[in-house]
Coordinates of C-alpha atoms and ligand atoms in Angstrom, one line a residue:
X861 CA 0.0 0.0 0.0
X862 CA 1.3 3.5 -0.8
X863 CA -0.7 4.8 2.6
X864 CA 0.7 5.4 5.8
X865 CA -1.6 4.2 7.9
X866 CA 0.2 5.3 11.8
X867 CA -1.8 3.9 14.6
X868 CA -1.1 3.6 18.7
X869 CA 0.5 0.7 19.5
X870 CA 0.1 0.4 23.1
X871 CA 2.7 -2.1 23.5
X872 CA 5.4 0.3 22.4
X873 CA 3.7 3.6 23.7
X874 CA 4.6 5.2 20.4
X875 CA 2.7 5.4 16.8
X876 CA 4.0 3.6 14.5
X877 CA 3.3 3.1 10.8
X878 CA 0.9 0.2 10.1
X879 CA 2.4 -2.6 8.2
X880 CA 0.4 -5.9 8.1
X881 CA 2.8 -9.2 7.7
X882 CA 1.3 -10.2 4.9
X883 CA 0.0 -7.5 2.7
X884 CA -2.2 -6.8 1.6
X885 CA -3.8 -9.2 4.0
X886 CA -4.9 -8.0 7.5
X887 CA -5.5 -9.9 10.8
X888 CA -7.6 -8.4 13.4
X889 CA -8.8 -9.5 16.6
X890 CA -11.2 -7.6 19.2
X891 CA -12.5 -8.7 22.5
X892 CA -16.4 -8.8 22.2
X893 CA -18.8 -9.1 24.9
X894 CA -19.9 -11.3 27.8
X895 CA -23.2 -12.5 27.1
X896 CA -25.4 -12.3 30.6
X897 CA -27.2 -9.0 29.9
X898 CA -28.2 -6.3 27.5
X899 CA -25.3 -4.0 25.8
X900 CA -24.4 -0.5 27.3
X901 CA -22.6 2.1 26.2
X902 CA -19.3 0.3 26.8
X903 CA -20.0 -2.4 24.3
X904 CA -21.0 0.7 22.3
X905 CA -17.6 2.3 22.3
X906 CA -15.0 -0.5 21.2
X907 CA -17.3 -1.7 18.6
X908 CA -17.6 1.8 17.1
X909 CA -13.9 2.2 17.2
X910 CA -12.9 -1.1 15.7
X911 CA -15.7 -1.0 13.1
X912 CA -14.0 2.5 11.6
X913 CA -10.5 0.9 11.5
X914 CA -12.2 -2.1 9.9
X915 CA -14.1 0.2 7.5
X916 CA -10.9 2.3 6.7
X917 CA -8.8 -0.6 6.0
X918 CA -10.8 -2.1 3.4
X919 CA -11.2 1.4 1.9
X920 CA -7.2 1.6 1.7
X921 CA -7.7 -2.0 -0.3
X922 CA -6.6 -4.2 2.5
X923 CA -8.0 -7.3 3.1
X924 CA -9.1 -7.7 6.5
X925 CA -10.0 -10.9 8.6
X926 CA -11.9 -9.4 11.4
X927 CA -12.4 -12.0 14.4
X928 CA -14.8 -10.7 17.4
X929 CA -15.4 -13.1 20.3
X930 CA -18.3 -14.2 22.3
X931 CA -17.6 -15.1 25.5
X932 CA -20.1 -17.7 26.9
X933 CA -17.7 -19.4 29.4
X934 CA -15.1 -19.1 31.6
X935 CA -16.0 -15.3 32.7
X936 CA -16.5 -15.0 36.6
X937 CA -18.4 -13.4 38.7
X938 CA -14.8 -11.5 40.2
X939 CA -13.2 -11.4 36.8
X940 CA -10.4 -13.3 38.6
X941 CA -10.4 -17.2 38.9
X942 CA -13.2 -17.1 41.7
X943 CA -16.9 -16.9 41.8
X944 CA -20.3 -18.7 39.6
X945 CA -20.0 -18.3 36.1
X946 CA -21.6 -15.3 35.1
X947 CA -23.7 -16.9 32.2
X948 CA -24.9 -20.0 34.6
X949 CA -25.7 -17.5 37.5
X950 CA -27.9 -15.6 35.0
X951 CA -29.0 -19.0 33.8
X952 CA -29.8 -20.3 37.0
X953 CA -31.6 -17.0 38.2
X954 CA -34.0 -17.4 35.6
X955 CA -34.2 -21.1 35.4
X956 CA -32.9 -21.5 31.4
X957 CA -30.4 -22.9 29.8
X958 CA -27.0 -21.2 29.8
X959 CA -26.7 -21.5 26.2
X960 CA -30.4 -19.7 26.3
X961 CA -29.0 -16.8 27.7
X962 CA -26.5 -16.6 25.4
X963 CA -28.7 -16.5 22.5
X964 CA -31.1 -14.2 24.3
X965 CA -28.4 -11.5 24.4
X966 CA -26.4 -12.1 22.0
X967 CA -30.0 -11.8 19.7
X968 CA -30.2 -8.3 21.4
X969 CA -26.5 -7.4 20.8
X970 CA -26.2 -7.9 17.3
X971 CA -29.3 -6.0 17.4
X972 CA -27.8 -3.2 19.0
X973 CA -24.9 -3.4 16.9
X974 CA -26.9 -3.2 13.8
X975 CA -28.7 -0.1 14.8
X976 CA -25.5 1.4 15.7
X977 CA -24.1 1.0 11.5
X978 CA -21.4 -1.5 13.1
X979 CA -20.7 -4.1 10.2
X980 CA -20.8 -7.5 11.3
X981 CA -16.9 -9.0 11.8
X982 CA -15.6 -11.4 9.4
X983 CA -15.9 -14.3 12.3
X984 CA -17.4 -14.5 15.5
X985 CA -16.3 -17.4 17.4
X986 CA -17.8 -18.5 20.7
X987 CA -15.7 -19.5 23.1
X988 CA -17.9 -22.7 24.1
X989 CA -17.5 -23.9 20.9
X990 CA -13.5 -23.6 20.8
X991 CA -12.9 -26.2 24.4
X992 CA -11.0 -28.7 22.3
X993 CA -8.3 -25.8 21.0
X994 CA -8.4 -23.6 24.5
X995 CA -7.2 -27.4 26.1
X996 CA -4.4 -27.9 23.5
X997 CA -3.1 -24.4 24.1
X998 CA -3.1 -25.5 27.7
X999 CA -1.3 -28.4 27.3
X1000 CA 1.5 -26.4 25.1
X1001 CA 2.2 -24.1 28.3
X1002 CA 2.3 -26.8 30.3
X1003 CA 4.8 -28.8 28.2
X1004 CA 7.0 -25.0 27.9
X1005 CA 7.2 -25.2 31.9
X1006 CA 5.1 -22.5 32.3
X1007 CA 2.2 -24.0 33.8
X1008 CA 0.8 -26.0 36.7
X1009 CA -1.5 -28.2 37.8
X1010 CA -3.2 -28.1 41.1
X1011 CA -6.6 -30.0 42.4
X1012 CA -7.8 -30.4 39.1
X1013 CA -6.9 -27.0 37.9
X1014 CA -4.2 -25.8 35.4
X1015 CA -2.8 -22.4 36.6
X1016 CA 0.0 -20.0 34.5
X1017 CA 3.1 -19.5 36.7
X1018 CA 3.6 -16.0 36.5
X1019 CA 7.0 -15.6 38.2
X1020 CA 8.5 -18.3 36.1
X1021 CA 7.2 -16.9 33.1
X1022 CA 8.8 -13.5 34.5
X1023 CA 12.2 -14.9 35.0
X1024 CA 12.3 -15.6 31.0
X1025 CA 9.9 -12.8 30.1
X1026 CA 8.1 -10.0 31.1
X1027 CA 4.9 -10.0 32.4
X1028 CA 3.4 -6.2 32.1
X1029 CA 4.9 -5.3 29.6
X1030 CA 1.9 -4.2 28.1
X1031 CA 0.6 -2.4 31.0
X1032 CA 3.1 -1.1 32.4
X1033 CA 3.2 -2.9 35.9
X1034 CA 5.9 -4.9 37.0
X1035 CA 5.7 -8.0 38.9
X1036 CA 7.3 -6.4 42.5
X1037 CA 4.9 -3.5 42.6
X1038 CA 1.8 -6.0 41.6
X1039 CA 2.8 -8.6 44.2
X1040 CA 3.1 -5.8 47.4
X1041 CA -0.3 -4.4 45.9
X1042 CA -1.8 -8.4 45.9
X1043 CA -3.5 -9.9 48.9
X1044 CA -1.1 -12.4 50.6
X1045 CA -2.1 -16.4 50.1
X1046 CA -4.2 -17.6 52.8
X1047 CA -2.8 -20.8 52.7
X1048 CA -5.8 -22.2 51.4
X1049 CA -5.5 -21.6 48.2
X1050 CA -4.6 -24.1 45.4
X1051 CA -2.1 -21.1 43.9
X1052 CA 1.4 -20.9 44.4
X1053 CA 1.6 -17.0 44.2
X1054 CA -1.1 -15.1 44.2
X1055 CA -0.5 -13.5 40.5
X1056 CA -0.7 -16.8 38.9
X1057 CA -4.4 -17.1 36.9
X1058 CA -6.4 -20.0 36.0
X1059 CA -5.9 -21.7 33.1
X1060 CA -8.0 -24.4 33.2
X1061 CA -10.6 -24.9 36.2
X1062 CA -11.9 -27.8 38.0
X1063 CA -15.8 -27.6 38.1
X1064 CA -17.3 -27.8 41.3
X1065 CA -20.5 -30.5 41.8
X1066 CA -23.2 -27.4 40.9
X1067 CA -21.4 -25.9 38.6
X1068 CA -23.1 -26.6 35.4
X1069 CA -21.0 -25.4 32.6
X1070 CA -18.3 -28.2 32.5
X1071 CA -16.1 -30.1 30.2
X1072 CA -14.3 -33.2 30.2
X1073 CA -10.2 -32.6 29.8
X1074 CA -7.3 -34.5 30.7
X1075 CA -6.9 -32.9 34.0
X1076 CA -10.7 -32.5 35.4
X1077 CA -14.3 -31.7 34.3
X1078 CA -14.4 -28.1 34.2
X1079 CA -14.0 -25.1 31.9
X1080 CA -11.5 -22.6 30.6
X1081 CA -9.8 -19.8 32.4
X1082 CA -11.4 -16.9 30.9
X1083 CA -8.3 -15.0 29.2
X1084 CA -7.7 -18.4 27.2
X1085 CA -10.1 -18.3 25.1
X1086 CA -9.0 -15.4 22.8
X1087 CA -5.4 -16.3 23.2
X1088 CA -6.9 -19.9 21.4
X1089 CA -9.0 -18.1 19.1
X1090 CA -6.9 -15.6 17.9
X1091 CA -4.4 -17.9 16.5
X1092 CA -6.7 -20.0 15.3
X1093 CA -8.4 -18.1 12.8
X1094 CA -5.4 -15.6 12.4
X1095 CA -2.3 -17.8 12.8
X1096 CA 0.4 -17.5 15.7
X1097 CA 1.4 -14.3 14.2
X1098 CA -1.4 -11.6 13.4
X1099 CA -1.3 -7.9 12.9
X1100 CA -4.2 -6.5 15.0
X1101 CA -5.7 -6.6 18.7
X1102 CA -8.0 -4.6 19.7
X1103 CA -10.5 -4.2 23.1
X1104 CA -11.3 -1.7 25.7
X1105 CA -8.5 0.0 27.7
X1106 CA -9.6 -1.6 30.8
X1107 CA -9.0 -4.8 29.3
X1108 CA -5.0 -3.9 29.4
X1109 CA -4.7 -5.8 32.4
X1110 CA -5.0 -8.4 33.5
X1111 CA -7.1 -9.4 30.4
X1112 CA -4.3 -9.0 27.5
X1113 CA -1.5 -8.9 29.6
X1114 CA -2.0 -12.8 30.4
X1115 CA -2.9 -13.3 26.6
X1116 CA 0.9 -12.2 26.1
X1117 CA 2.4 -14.2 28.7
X1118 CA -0.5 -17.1 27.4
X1119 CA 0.8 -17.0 23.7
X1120 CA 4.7 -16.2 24.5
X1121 CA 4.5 -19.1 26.9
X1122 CA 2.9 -21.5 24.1
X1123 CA 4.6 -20.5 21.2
X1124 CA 8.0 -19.1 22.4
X1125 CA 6.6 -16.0 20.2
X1126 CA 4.8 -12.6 20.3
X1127 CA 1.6 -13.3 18.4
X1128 CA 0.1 -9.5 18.1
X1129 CA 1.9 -6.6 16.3
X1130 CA -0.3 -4.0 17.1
X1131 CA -2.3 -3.4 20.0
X1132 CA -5.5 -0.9 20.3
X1133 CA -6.9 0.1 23.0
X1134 CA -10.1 2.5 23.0
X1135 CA -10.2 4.5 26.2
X1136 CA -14.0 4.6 28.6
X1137 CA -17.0 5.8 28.5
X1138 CA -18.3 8.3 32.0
X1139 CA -21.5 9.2 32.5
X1140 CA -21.7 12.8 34.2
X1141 CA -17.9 12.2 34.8
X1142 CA -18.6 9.1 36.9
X1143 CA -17.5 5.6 36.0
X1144 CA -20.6 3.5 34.4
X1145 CA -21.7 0.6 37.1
X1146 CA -24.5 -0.8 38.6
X1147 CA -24.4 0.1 41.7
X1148 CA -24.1 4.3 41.1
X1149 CA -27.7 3.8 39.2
X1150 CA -25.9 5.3 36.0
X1151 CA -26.2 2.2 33.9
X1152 CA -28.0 2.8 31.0
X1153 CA -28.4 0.4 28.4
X1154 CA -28.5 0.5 24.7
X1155 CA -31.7 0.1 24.4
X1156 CA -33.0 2.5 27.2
X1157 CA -30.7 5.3 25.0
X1158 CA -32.9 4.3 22.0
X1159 CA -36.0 4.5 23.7
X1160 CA -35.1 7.5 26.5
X1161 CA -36.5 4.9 29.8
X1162 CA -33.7 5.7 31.9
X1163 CA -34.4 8.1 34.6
X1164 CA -31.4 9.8 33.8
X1165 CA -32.4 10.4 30.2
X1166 CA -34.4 13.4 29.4
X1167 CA -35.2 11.9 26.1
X1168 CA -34.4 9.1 23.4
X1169 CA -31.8 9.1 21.7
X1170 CA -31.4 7.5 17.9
X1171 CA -28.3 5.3 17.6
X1172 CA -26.8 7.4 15.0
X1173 CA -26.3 10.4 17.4
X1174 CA -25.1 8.0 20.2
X1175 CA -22.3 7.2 16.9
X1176 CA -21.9 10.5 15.8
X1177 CA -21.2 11.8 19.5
X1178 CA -18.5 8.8 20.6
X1179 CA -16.7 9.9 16.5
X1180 CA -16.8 12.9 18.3
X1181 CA -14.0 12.0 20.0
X1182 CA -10.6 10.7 19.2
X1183 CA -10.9 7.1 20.1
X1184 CA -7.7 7.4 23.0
X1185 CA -10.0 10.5 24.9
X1186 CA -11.9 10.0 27.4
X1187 CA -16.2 10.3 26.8
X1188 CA -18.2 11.7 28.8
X1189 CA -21.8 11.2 27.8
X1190 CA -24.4 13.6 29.7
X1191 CA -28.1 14.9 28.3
X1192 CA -26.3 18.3 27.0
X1193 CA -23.2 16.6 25.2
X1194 CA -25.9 13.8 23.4
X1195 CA -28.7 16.9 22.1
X1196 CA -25.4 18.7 21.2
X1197 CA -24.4 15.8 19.2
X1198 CA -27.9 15.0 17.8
X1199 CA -27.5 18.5 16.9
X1200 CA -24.4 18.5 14.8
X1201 CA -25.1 15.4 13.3
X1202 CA -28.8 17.0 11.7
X1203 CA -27.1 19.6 10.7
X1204 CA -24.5 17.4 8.4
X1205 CA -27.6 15.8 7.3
X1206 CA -29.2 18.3 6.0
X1207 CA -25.8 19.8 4.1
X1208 CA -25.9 16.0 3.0
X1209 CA -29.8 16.7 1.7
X1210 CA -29.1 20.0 0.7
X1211 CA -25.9 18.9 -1.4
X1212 CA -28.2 16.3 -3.5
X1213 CA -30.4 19.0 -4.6
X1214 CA -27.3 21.3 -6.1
X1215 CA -27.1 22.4 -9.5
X1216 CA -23.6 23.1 -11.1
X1217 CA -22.3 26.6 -12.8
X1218 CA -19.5 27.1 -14.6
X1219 CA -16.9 27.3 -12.0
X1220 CA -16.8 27.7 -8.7
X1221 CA -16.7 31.0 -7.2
X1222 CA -15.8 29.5 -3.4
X1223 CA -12.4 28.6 -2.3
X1224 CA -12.1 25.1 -2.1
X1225 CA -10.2 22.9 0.2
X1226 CA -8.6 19.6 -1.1
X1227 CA -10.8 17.7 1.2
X1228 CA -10.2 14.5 0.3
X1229 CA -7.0 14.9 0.9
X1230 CA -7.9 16.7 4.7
X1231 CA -9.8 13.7 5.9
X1232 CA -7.8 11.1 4.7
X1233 CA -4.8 12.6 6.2
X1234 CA -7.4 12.9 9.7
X1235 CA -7.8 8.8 9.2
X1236 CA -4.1 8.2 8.4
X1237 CA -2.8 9.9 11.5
X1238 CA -4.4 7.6 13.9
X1239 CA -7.6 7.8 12.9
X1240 CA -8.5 11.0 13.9
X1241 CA -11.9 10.9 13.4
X1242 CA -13.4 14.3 14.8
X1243 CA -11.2 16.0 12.7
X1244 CA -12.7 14.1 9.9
X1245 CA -16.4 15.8 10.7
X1246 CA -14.4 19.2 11.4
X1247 CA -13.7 19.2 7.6
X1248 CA -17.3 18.0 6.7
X1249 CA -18.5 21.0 8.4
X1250 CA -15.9 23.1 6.8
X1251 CA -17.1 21.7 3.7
X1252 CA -21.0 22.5 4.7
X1253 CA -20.3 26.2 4.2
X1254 CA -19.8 25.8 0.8
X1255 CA -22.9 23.6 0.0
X1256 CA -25.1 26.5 2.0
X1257 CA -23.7 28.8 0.7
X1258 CA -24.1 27.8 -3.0
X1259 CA -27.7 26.4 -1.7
X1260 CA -28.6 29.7 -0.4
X1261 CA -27.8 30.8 -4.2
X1262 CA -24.4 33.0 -3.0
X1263 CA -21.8 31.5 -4.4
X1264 CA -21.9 29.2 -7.5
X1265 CA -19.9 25.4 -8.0
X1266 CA -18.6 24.0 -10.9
X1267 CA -19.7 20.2 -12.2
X1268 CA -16.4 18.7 -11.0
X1269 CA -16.2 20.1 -7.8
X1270 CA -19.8 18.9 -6.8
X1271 CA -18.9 15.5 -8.3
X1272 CA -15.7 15.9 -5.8
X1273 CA -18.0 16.9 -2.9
X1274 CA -20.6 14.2 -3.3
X1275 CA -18.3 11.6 -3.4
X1276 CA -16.3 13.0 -0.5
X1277 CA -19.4 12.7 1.9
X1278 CA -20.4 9.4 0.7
X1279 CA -16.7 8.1 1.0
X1280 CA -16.1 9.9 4.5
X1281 CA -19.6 10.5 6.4
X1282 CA -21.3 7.1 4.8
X1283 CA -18.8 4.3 4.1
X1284 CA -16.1 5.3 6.8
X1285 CA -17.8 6.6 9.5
X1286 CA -20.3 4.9 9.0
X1287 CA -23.2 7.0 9.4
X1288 CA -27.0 6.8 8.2
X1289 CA -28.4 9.9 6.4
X1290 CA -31.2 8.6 5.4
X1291 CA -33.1 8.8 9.0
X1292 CA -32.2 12.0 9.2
X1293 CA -33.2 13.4 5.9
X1294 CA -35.7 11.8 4.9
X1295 CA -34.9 9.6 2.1
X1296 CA -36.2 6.7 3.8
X1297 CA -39.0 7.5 3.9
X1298 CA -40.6 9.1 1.1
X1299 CA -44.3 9.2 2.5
X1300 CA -43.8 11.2 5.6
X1301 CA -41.3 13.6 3.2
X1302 CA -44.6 14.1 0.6
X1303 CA -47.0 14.1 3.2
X1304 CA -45.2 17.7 5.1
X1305 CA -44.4 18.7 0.7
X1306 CA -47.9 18.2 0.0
X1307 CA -49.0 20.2 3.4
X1308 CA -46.7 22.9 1.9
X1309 CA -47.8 23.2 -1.4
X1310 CA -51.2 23.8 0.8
X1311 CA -50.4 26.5 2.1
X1312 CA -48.3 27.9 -0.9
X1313 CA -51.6 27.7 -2.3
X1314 CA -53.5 29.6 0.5
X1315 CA -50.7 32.2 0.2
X1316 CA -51.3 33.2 -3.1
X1317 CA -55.2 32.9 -2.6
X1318 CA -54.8 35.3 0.2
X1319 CA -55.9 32.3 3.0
X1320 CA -53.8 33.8 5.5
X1321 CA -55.3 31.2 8.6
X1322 CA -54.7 28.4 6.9
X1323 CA -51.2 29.6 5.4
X1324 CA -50.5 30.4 9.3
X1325 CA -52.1 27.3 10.9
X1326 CA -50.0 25.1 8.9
X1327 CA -47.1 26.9 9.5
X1328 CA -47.7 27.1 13.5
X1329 CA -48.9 23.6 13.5
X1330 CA -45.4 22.5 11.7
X1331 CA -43.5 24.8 14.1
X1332 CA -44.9 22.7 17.1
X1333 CA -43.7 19.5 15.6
X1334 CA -40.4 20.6 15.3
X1335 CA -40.5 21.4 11.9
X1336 CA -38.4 24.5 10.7
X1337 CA -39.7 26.2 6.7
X1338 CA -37.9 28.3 5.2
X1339 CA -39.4 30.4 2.0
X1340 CA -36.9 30.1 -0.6
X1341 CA -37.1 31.5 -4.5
X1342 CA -38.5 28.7 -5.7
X1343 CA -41.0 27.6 -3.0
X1344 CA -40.0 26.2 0.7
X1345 CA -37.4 23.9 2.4
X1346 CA -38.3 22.7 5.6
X1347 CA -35.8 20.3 7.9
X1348 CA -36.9 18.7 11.0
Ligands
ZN1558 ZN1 -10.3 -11.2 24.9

């Protein structure tokens, strides 16, 4: 490729220009979600993320692999190696099948995801289904030395795996500072250091979601899974790993020391990391009442919502924001967003409707150029709608009938929005202008060829009432030359 695609690696703290192993394939790996309840915002976030560098490879002709979990297993109620399953507590809760719940959600999810314009991945790979590869990879640490087996269970020895590696690397944390910040053994436990993570874990008698493996009936330790899955579909070398920054450690960090262990080798080149999502500057959790869900966004049912919100502002508003910033959603940020974004929209609708002159009397930027150069550096995507809108002064302005374009720069800007606000960042027009729906567009047209009509007849009250009545719906006319525009 003649791009230079820089991205964050955050393995080596530095950008660094993208260059896959096996142009112009690409391998690309991203943490999905647990399964056990509906999406929220931070499934919202690293989906959104991933799904632009997704989209903006394949538009610099790359051809990417794109492999996105589902964890059904292995993911406890502590996120360490302790507690009930997550899935089966849900499972048992509401007397169903775990594998019910899965599907339940997971229905809802890609639901959620679809509303949001994120493109399904190339392969999404449960981790239930992938037991038989998560035990070999076992069974390679353990033949490497780096591994062992207690009770039943198989458990990664982290200070052995130190003394040859590094484990936190990737985070930044090093093995002194973690084990003075660790709770001491109690003696009890079936661990020989207290950093060391399960691997492979006996099942107890109730526990429902269980395996049979050469060491015990149980089930994975939960980072396995996408260390087994990742090389699977992507080989033991792949360009690409993406997730959440809070899944930095321990999550990733053990899938290094997991696949450096088993194959005497780094397996990812690049890792991405999206930073959080705060609500009203607080962290998003259950228990500070400020966890909203997907769908109570799309419908407004939260109590801290003072409306709905349509899943292409909750998009537009995380673009917003370069993907390493923080977010801070809040009712003002959202309507500010759902703002901005109606207001590209109707540029978008506006820019349809243009006719060419002769040449065009504006100054105008290169700016294909401007947001490419935005995506290249890192994907810098609120740049990217900074030029849009600097490119929205010239489509209102000509609109307006103040400034004329020429054929070939109207060509250039159409196909500049449809590159950069449709097919890269991914956005939906259509609800917001109309298009979609051409009924409810002819039903308010018709209404104002009504009262165009009672304005040349002199009907002043029903000129007015439809105008007033509009008005209340949120409608805003404008007279123009030829007749009206009207926006919602
Ligand atoms: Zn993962």
């Amino acid at each position: 490729m003649e791009h230079k695609l820089t991205i964050y690696n955050t393995l080596t703290r530095t950008k660094q220009i993208f260059k896959p192993l096996n142009e112009p394939y690409v391998g690309m790996y991203v943490c999905g979600p647990t399964v056990y309840g509906d999406g929220h915002l931070g499934h919202a976030r690293p989906a959104i993320t991933f799904d632009i560098l997704y989209r903006f490879l394949t538009h610099l002709g790359y051809k990417v692999r794109y492999v996105r979990n589902i964890t059904d297993v292995g993911h406890l109620e502590h996120d360490a190696d302790e507690g009930e399953d997550k899935i089966a507590k849900k499972a048992r809760l509401e007397q169903k099948e775990p594998m019910e719940v899965v599907q339940y959600y997971l229905n809802r999810y890609h639901s959620a995801m679809e509303r949001l314009g994120v493109l399904p991945p190339s392969i999404e790979p449960h981790a239930s289904g992938h037991i038989i590869e998560q035990i070999d990879f076992v069974k390679k640490i353990l033949d490497a030395g780096y591994a062992y087996e207690s009770e039943g269970s198989i458990y990664f020895d982290v200070k052995k795996y130190n003394n040859d590696h590094r484990y936190g690397k990737l985070s930044g944390r090093n093995i002194e500072d973690l084990l003075e910040t660790t709770r001491e053994l109690d003696g009890q436990s079936e661990k020989h250091c207290a950093l060391d993570f399960a691997l492979w874990k006996k099942a107890q008698p109730e526990h429902i979601m269980r395996w049979p493996s050469p060491w015990s009936d149980g089930f994975p330790g939960w980072h396995m899974e996408c260390s087994a899955m990742g090389t699977k579909y992507l080989g033991e070398e792949f360009d690409i790993h993406g997730g959440g920054m809070d899944l930095i450690f321990p999550h990733h960090e053990c899938e290094i020391a997991q696949s450096t262990a088993a194959l005497g080798k780094e397996t990812v080149h690049y890792w991405m990391h999206n930073n959080m999502i705060t609500i009203n500057g607080q962290k998003m959790g259950k228990s500070l009442g400020n966890f909203i869900t997907l769908d109570e966004f799309f419908t407004g049912s939260h109590k801290l919502l003072t409306q709905a919100y349509a899943p292409m502002t909750i998009r537009f508003f995380i673009l917003q924001a370069h993907y390493r910033s923080t977010v801070d959603f809040s009712n003002e940020a959202l309507i500010a967003a759902e703002k901005g974004f109606a207001r590209l929209c109707e540029s978008y609708a506006r820019l349809q409707k243009l006719t060419p002159s002769k040449e065009t009397s504006m100054e105008m930027k290169n700016y294909r150029q401007l947001c490419e150069e935005a995506m290249l550096d890192d994907l810098n995507t609120p740049i990217v709608i900074s030029h849009l809108y600097d490119a929205t002064r010239i489509i209102n302005t000509v609109a307006d009938g103040k400034a004329t374009i020429s054929e070939a720069d109207l060509k250039e800007l159409k196909e500049v929005f449809d590159l950069y606000l449709i097919d890269i960042l991914g956005m939906r027009v259509e609800e917001n202008t109309g298009a979609a729906n051409d009924a409810y567009k002819g039903a308010v047209d018709l209404l104002l060829e009504i009262r165009k009509q009672a304005k040349t007849n002199k009907d002043w009250a029903t000129s007015d009432k439809i105008r007033d009545e509009l008005a209340r719906l949120g409608f805003k006319v404008k007279d123009t030359k030829d007749g009206f525009e009207w926006s919602l």
